[in-house]
PDB file of C-alpha atoms in Angstrom:
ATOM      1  CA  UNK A   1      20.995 197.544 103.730  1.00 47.00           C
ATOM      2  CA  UNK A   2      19.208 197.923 100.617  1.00 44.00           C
ATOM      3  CA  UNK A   3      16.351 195.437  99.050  1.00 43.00           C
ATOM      4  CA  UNK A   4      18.754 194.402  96.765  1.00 40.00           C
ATOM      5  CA  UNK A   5      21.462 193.999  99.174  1.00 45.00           C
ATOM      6  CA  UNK A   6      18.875 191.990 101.618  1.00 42.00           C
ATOM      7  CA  UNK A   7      17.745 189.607  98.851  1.00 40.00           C
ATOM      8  CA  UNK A   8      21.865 188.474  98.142  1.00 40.00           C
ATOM      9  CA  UNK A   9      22.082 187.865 102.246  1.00 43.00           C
ATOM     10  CA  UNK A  10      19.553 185.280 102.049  1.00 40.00           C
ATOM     11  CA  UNK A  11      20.820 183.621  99.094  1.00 39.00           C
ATOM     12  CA  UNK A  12      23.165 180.206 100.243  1.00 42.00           C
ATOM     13  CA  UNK A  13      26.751 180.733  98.731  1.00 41.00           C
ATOM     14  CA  UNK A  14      27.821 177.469  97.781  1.00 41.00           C
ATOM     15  CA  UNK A  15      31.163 176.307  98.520  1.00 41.00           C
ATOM     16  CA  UNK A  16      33.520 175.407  96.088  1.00 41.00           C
ATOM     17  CA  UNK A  17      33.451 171.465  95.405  1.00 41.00           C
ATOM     18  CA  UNK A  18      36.580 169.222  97.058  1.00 44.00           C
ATOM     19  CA  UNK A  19      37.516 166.257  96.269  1.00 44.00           C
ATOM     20  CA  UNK A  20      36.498 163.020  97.524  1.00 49.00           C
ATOM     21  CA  UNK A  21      38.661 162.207 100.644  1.00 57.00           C
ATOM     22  CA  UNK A  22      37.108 158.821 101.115  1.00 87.00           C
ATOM     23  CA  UNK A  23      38.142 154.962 100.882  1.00 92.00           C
ATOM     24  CA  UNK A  24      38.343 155.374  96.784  1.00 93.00           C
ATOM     25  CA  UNK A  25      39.863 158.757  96.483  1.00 94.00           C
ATOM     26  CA  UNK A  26      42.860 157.016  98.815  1.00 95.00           C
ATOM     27  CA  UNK A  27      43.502 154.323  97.003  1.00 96.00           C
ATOM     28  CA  UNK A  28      43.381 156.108  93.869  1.00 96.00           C
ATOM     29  CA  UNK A  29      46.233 157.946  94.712  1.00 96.00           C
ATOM     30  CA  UNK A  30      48.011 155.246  96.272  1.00 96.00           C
ATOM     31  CA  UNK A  31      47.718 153.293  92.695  1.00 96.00           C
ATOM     32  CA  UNK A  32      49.342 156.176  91.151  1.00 97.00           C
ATOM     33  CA  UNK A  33      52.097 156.209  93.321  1.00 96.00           C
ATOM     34  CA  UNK A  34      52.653 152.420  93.286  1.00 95.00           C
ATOM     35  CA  UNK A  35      51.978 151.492  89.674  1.00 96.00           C
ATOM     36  CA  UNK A  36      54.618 153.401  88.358  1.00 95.00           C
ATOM     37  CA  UNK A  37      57.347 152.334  90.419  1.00 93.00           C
ATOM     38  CA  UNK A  38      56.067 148.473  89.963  1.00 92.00           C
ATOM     39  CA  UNK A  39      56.772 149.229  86.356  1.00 94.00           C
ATOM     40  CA  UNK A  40      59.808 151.362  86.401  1.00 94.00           C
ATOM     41  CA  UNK A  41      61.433 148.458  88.872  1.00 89.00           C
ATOM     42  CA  UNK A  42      60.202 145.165  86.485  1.00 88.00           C
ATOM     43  CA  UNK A  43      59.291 146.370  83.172  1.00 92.00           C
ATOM     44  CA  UNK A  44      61.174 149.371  82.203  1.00 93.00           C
ATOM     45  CA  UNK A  45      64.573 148.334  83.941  1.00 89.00           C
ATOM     46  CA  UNK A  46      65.599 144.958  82.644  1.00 88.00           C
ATOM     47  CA  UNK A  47      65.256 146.665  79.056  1.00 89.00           C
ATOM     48  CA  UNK A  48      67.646 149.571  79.493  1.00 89.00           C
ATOM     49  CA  UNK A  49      70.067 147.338  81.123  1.00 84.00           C
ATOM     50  CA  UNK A  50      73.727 146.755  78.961  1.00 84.00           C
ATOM     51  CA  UNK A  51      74.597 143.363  78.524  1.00 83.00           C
ATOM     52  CA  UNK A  52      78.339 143.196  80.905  1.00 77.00           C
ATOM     53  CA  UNK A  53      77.115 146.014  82.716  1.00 78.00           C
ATOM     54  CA  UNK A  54      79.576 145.441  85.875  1.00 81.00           C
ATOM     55  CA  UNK A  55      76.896 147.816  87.800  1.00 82.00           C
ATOM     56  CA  UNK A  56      73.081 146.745  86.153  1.00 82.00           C
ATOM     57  CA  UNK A  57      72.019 147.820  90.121  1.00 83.00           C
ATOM     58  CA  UNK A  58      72.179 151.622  88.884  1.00 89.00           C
ATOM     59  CA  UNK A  59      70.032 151.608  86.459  1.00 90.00           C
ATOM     60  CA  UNK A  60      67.751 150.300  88.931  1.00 89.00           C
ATOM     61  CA  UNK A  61      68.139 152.683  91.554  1.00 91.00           C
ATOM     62  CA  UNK A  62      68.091 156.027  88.801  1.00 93.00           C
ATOM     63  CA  UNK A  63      64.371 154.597  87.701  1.00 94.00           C
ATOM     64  CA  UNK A  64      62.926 154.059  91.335  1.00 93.00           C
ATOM     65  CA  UNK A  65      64.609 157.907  92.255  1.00 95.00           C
ATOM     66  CA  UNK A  66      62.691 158.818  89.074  1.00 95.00           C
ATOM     67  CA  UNK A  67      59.673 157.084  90.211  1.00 95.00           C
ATOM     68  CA  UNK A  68      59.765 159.134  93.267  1.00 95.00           C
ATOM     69  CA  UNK A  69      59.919 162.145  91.905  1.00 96.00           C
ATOM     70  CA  UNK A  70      57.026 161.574  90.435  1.00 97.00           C
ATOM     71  CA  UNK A  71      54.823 161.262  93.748  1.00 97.00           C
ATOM     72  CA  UNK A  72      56.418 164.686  94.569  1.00 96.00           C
ATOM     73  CA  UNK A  73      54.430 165.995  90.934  1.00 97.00           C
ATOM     74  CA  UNK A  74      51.188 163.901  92.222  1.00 97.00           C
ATOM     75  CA  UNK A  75      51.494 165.415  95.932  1.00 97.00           C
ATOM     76  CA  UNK A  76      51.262 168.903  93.927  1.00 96.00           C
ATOM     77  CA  UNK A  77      48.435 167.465  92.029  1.00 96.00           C
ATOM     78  CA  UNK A  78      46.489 166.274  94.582  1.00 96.00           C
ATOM     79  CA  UNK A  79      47.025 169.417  97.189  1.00 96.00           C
ATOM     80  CA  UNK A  80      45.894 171.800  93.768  1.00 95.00           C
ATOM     81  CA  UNK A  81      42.518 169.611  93.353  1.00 94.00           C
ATOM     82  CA  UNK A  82      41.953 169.806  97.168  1.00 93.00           C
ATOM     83  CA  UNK A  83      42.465 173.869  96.336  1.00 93.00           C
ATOM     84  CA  UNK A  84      45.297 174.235  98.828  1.00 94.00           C
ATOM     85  CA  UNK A  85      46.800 177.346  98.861  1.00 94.00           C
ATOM     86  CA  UNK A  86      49.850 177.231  98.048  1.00 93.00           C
ATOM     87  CA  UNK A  87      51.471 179.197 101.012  1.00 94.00           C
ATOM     88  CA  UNK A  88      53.523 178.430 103.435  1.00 94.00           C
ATOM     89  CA  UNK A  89      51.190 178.542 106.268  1.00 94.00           C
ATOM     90  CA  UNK A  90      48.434 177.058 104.910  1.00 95.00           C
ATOM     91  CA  UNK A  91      50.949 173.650 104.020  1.00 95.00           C
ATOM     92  CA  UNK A  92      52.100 173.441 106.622  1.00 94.00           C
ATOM     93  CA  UNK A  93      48.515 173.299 107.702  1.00 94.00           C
ATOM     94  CA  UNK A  94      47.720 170.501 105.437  1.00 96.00           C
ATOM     95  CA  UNK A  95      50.570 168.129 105.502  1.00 96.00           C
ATOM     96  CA  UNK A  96      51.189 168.729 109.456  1.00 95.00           C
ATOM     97  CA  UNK A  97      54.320 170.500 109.002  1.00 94.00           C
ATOM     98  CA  UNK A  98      54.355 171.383 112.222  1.00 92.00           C
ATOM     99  CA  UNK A  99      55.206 171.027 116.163  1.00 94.00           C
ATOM    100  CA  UNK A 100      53.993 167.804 117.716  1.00 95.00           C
ATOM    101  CA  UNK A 101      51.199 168.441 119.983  1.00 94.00           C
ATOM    102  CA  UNK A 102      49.372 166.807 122.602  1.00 92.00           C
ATOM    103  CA  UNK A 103      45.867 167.297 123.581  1.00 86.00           C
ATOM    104  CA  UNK A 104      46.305 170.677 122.041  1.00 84.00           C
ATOM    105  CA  UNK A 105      49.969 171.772 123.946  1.00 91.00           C
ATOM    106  CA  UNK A 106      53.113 171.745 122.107  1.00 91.00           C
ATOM    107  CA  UNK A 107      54.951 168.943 122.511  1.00 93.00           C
ATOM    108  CA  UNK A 108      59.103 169.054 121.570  1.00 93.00           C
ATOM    109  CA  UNK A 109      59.307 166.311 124.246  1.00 94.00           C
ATOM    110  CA  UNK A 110      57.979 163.721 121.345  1.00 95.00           C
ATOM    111  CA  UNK A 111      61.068 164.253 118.741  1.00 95.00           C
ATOM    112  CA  UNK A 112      63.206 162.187 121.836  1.00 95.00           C
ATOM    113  CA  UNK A 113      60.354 159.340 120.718  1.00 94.00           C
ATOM    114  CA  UNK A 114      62.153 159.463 117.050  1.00 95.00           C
ATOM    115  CA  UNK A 115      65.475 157.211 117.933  1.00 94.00           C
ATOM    116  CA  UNK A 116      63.154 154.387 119.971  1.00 95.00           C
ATOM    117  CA  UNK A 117      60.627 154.427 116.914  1.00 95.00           C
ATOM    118  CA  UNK A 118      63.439 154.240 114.493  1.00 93.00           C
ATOM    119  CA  UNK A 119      65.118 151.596 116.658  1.00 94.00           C
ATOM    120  CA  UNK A 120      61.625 149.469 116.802  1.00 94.00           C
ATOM    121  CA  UNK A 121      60.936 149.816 112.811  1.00 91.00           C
ATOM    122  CA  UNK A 122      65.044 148.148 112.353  1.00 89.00           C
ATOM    123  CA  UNK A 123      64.705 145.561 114.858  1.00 91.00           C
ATOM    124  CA  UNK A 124      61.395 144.942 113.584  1.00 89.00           C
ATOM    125  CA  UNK A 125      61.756 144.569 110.108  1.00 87.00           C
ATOM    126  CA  UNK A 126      65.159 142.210 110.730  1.00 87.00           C
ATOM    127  CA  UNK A 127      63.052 139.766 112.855  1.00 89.00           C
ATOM    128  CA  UNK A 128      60.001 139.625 109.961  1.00 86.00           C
ATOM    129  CA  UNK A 129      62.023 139.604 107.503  1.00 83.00           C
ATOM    130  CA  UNK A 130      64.237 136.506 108.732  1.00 85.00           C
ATOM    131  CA  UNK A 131      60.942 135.021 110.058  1.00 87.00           C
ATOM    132  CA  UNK A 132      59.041 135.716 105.834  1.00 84.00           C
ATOM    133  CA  UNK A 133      62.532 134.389 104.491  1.00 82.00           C
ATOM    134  CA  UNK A 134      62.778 131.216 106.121  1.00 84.00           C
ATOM    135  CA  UNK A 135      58.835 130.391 104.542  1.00 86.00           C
ATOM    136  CA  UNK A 136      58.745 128.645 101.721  1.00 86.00           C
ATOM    137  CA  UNK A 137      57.428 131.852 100.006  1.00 83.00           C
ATOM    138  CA  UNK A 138      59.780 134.158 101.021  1.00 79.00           C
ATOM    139  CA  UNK A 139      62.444 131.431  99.707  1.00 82.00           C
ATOM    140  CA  UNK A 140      60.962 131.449  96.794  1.00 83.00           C
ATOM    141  CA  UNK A 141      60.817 134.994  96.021  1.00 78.00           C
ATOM    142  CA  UNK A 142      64.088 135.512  97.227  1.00 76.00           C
ATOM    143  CA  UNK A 143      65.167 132.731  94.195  1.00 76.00           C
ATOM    144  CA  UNK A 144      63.645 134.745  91.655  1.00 75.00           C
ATOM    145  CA  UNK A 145      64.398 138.537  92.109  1.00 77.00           C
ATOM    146  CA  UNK A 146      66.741 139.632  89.889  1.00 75.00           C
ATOM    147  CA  UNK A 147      70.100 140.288  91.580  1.00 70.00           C
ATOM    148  CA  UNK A 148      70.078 144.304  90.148  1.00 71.00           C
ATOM    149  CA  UNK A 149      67.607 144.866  92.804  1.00 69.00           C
ATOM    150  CA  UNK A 150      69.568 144.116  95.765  1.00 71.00           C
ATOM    151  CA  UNK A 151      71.305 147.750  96.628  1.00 71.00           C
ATOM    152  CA  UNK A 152      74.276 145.776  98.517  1.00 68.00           C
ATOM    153  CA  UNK A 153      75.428 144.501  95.238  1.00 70.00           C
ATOM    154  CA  UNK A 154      76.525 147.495  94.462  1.00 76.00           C
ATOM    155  CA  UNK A 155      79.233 146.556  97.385  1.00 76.00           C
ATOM    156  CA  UNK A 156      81.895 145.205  94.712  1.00 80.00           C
ATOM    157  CA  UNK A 157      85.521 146.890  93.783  1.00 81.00           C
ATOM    158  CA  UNK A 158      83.490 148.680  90.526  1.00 78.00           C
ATOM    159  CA  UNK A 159      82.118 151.186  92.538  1.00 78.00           C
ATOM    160  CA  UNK A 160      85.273 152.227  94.216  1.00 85.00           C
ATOM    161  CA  UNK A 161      85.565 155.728  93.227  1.00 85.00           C
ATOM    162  CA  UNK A 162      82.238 156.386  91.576  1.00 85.00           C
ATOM    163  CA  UNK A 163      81.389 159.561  93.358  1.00 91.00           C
ATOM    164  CA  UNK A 164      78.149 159.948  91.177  1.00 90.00           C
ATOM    165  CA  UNK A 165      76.908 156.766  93.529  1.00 88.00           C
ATOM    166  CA  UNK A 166      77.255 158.722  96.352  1.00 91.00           C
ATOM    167  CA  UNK A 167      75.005 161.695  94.405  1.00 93.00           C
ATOM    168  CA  UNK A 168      72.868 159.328  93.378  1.00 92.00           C
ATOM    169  CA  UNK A 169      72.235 158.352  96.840  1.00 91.00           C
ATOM    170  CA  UNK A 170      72.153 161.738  98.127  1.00 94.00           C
ATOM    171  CA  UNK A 171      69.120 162.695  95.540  1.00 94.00           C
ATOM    172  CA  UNK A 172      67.412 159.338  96.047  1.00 92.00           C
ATOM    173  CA  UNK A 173      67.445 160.650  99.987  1.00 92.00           C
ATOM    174  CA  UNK A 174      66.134 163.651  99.371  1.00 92.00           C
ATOM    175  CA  UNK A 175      62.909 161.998  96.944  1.00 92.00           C
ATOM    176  CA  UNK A 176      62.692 158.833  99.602  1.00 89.00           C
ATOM    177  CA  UNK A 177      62.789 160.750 102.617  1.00 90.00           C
ATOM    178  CA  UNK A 178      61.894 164.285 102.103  1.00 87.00           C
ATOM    179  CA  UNK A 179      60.118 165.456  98.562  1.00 89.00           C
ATOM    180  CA  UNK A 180      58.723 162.105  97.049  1.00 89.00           C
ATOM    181  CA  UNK A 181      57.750 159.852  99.144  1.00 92.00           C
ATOM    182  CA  UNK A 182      57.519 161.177 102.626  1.00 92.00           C
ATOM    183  CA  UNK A 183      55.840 163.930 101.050  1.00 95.00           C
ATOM    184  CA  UNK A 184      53.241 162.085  99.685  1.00 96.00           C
ATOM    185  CA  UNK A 185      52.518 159.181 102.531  1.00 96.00           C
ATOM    186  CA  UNK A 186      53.122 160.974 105.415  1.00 95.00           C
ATOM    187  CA  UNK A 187      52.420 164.594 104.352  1.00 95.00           C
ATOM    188  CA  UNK A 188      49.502 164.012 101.625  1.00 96.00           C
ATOM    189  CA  UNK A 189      48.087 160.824 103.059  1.00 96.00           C
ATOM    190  CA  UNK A 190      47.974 160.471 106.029  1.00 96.00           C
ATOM    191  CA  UNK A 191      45.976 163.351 107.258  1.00 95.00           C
ATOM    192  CA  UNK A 192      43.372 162.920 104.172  1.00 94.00           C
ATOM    193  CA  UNK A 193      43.028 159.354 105.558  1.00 95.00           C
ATOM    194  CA  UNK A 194      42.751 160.931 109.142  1.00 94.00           C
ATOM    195  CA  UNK A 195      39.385 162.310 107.818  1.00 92.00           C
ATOM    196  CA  UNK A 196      38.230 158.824 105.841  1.00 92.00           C
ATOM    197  CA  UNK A 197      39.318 156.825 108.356  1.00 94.00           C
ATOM    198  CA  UNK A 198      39.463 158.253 111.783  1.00 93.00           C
ATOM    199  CA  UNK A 199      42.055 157.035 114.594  1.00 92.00           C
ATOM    200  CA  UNK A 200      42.847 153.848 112.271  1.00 94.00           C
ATOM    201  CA  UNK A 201      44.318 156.075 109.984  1.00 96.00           C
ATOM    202  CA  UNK A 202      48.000 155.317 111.178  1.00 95.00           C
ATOM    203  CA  UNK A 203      47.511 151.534 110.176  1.00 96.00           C
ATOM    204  CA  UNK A 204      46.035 152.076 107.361  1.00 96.00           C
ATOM    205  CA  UNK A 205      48.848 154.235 106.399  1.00 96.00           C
ATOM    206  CA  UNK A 206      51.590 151.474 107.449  1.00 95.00           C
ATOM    207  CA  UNK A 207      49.747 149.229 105.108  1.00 95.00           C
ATOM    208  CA  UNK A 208      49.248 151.202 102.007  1.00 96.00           C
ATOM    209  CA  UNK A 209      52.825 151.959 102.473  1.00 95.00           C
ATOM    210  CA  UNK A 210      54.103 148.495 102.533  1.00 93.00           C
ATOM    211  CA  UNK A 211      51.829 147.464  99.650  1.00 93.00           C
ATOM    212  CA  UNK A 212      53.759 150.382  97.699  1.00 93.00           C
ATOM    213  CA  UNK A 213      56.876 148.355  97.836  1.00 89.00           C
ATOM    214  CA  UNK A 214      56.404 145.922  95.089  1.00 84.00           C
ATOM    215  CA  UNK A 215      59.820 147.056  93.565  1.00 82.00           C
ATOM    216  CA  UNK A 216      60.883 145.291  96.550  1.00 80.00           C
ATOM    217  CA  UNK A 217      58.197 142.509  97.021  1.00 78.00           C
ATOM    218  CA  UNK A 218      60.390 139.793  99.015  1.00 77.00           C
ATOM    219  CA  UNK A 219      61.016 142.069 101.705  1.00 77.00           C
ATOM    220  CA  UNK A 220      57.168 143.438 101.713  1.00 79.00           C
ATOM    221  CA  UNK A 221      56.170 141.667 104.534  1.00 79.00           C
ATOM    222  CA  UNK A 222      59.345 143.136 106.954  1.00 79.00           C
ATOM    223  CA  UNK A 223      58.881 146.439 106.121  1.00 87.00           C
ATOM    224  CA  UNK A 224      55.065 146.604 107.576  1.00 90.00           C
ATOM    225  CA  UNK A 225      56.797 147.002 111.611  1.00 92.00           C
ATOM    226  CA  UNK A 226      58.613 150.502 110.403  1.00 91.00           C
ATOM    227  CA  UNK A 227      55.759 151.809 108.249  1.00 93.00           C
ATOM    228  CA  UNK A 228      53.722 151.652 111.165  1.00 95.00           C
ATOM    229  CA  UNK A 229      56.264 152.998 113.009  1.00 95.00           C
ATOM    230  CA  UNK A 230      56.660 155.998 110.462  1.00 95.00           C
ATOM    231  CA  UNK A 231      52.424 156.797 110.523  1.00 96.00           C
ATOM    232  CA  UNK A 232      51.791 155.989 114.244  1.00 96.00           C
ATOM    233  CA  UNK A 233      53.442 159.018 116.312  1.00 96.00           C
ATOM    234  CA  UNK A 234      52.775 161.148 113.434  1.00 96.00           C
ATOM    235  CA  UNK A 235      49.307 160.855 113.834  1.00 96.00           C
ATOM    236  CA  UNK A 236      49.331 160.698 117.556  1.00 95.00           C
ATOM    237  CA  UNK A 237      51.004 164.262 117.666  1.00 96.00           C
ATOM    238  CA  UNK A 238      49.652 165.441 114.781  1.00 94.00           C
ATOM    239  CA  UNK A 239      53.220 166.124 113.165  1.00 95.00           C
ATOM    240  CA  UNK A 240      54.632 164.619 109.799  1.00 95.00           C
ATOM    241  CA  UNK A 241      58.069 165.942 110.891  1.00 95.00           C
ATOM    242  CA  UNK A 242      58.065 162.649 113.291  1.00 96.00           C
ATOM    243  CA  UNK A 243      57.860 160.465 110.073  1.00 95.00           C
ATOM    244  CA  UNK A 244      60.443 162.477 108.176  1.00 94.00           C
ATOM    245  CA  UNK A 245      63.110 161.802 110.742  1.00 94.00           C
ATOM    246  CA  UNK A 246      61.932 158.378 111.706  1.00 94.00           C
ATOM    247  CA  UNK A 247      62.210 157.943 108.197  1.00 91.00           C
ATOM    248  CA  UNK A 248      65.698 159.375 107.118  1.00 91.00           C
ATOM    249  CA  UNK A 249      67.376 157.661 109.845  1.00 91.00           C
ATOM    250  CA  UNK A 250      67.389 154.729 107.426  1.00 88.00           C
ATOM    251  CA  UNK A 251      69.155 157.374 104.493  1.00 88.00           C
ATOM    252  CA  UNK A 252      72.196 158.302 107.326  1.00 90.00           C
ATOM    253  CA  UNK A 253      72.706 154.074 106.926  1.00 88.00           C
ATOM    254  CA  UNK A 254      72.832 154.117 103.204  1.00 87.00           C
ATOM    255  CA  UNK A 255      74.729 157.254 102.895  1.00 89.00           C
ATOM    256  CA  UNK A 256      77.360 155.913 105.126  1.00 89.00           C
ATOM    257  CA  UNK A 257      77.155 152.667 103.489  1.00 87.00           C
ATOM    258  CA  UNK A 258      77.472 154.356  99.776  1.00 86.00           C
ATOM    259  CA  UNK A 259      80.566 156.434 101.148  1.00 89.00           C
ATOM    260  CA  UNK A 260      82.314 153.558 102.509  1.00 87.00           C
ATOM    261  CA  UNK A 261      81.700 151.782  99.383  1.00 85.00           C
ATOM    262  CA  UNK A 262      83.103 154.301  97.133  1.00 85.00           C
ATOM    263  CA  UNK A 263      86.039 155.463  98.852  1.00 85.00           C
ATOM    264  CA  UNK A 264      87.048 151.573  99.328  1.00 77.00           C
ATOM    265  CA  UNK A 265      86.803 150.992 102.700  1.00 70.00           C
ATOM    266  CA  UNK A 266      83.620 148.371 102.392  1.00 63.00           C
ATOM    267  CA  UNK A 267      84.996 146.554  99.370  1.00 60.00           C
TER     268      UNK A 267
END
């Protein structure tokens, strides 16, 4: 090695500088995911509404799938700042797309967990929700939320045979369960708070994600039980395919709702 050579070697390289993954950095990008949709839902909506509109509901539902797409553009933000390659292997990496393990094994054995999780989050969220709706809060809030944002209103002899519903619902799946959110709670999230936050991360994760709902605020506090259930085995197995599917069993219900709806059957 020559002197020059020598004098480089015992020079520190610096590594390149990450962003923050603490408390602030967290809720940061938990604001931008939540602010928008608070807006879309209650400031934007209402104003593109047509007066006789038989179906005011859809232009609800386009502006929250629009909102979601949006946390798929701020998961690609965040993932470029944190200098992620952008490669399959090393994503997979990062947003623990991957098998669930246990105590460093593979574990399949945990995706048989997904139907009792999923089962817990619905039974859950009925019993806190009919618990927060017969307080004089939830009563309240119930009073004053606008009937567009109720989905089942969309239920009504209108809809029969409005196939772009049923797309609508299909693309709203695929930002709610998959690219948009998902992506950005379970995926993004979730392991960054993992680091901030240690084995509390989970809750932490159940929480931010019910706060996000305030385009649904009077059923906030029954959503908490599934949200946990959604961030809990995917940090215990170190897999954010668990959330995904714990997740889009809720988008087979409104899929097969939607259908039924449109072809007639429900209405």
């Amino acid at each position: 090695m020559s002197a020059i050579d020598r004098s480089h070697a015992l020079v520190p390289v610096s590594a390149p500088a990450k962003p923050a993954s603490g408390t602030a950095a967290i809720l940061l990008i938990w604001l931008a995911a939540a602010a928008p949709m608070a807006v879309l839902a209650w400031v934007v909506a209402p104003r593109l509404m047509t007066p006789g509109d038989p179906l005011p509901g859809l232009v609800f539902w386009r502006l929250m799938v629009a909102g979601m797409a949006w946390q798929t553009v701020l998961s690609v933000i965040v993932l470029r700042l944190e200098g992620v390659p952008f490669r399959p292997a090393a994503l997979a990496r990062r947003l623990w797309l991957a098998t669930p393990t246990w105590r460093g094994r593979p574990a399949i054995a945990a995706f048989l967990l997904v139907p009792v999780f999923a089962a817990v989050g619905f039974v859950g969220d009925d019993a806190a929700s009919a618990w927060f709706q017969g307080t004089a809060l939830g009563q309240t809030l119930a009073a004053h939320t606008p009937a567009f944002a109720f989905i089942e209103h969309l239920a009504t002899p209108d809809a029969r045979g409005r196939w772009d519903i049923l797309v609508l619902a299909l693309v709203s799946s695929l930002f709610n369960y998959g690219l948009g959110e998902a992506l950005l709670f379970h995926g993004v999230l979730l392991p960054r708070m993992e680091k901030a936050w240690g084995r509390w991360a989970w809750l932490g994760n159940g929480v931010l994600f019910t706060a996000y709902h305030a385009h649904k605020f009077w059923i906030m506090p029954g959503l908490l039980i599934s949200c946990l259930c959604y961030s809990l085995p995917a940090q215990i197995f170190r897999s954010s395919w668990l959330a995904v599917l714990i997740h889009a069993v809720e988008g087979v219900v409104l899929i097969v709702a939607v259908l039924a709806v449109v072809t007639g059957a429900a209405v």
